[in-house]
XYZ file of C-alpha atoms in Angstrom:
122
model
C -3.865 -12.005 -13.923
C -1.783 -10.486 -11.144
C -1.390 -12.103 -7.732
C -0.364 -10.057 -4.705
C 0.915 -11.310 -1.368
C 1.319 -8.987 1.618
C 3.265 -9.366 4.827
C 4.539 -7.269 7.693
C 1.501 -6.196 9.678
C 1.388 -6.277 13.446
C 0.769 -4.330 16.636
C 2.788 -1.356 17.835
C 2.411 1.526 20.240
C 1.887 5.125 19.197
C 5.043 6.474 17.625
C 6.231 3.052 16.546
C 7.125 1.796 13.085
C 6.158 -1.066 10.806
C 7.125 -2.045 7.284
C 4.659 -3.738 4.979
C 5.728 -5.746 1.947
C 3.796 -6.843 -1.120
C 5.132 -9.158 -3.801
C 3.514 -9.250 -7.223
C 3.481 -12.242 -9.535
C 1.675 -13.255 -12.683
C 0.898 -10.991 -15.609
C 2.733 -7.779 -14.688
C 4.126 -5.423 -17.307
C 6.512 -2.482 -17.177
C 3.798 0.152 -17.117
C 1.843 -0.333 -13.939
C 1.608 0.813 -10.353
C 1.260 -0.851 -6.974
C -0.628 0.854 -4.224
C -1.668 0.505 -0.621
C -5.169 1.046 0.675
C -6.524 0.643 4.190
C -9.861 -0.013 5.792
C -10.596 0.751 9.420
C -13.551 -0.840 11.245
C -16.794 0.817 10.208
C -15.121 2.963 7.566
C -14.733 2.832 3.809
C -11.489 1.692 2.289
C -9.169 4.612 1.526
C -6.091 5.166 -0.587
C -2.794 5.441 1.300
C 0.066 5.470 -1.219
C 1.086 4.189 -4.634
C 4.208 4.027 -6.760
C 4.747 3.721 -10.488
C 6.842 0.681 -11.260
C 9.058 1.975 -14.033
C 9.821 5.517 -12.814
C 9.311 4.989 -9.089
C 7.095 8.057 -8.730
C 5.171 7.990 -5.412
C 1.871 9.560 -4.425
C 0.430 9.734 -0.898
C -2.647 10.427 1.137
C -2.109 13.832 2.754
C -2.397 12.514 6.305
C 0.497 10.080 5.871
C 2.915 12.393 4.063
C 6.146 12.712 6.015
C 5.392 9.547 8.014
C 4.947 6.834 5.367
C 7.329 6.024 2.522
C 6.520 3.764 -0.397
C 9.322 2.161 -2.361
C 9.867 -0.781 -4.680
C 12.432 -3.439 -5.492
C 12.167 -4.119 -9.190
C 14.223 -7.298 -9.086
C 11.971 -8.822 -6.433
C 8.719 -7.354 -7.822
C 8.064 -6.142 -4.297
C 6.678 -2.878 -2.982
C 7.253 -1.690 0.572
C 5.374 0.689 2.810
C 7.540 2.012 5.620
C 5.288 3.472 8.286
C 6.865 5.660 10.976
C 5.392 7.689 13.817
C 2.282 5.543 13.726
C -0.910 6.855 15.297
C -4.012 5.044 16.581
C -5.938 6.383 13.578
C -3.628 4.375 11.321
C -5.165 1.186 12.703
C -6.718 -0.703 9.794
C -6.413 -3.644 7.468
C -3.914 -2.650 4.797
C -4.335 -3.950 1.248
C -1.875 -4.037 -1.602
C -3.367 -3.480 -5.051
C -2.361 -3.372 -8.719
C -3.293 -0.774 -11.296
C -2.227 -0.025 -14.852
C -1.859 3.655 -13.995
C -0.526 5.668 -11.071
C -3.647 6.830 -9.260
C -5.406 7.060 -5.918
C -8.768 6.058 -7.402
C -9.801 2.670 -6.062
C -11.828 1.778 -9.142
C -8.640 1.778 -11.240
C -7.155 -1.100 -9.235
C -7.836 -4.541 -10.676
C -6.094 -6.963 -8.327
C -5.928 -7.032 -4.553
C -4.030 -8.826 -1.832
C -5.693 -10.497 1.118
C -4.882 -7.694 3.549
C -2.717 -7.430 6.631
C -3.750 -6.013 9.996
C -1.985 -3.002 11.490
C -2.930 -2.068 15.048
C -1.575 1.014 16.813
C -2.303 1.334 20.516
C -2.275 4.582 22.458
C-alpha cells in the first residue's frame, strides 16, 4: 500500500505562485506515476498533471499548460507541482495520487493524499 503526504498549499493573489509537494512511501515500484487532481467547491474532481516516475514524462490538463510544472525527486520519492500565474479558477483542494500507469483517468489512481487547499484571490 502506498501512502502519500502533501504540503505547500496556501492563499495567494492572482498572478502569484505556489509549489505543492507530495512524498510517497510504502509499496512503490519503479513503474508508476504520481499525479495531481483538484476539486473546487461544487465541482467534480479533475485531473491536473501527472508524471511517470522512471522516465519523468509529464502530462497536463490543457488549462494549466504553460503555467504549472510537475517534476519529481527520485531520491526523496517526492513530486512537486509548481504553479505560476495562478488564477481564481485554480482555487481548489489539490490531491496527490498514485497510479501504476501514466494517465489522467481518475479511476486508474489507487492511493490518495489528504488534500491541500489552494486559494487564489482576485
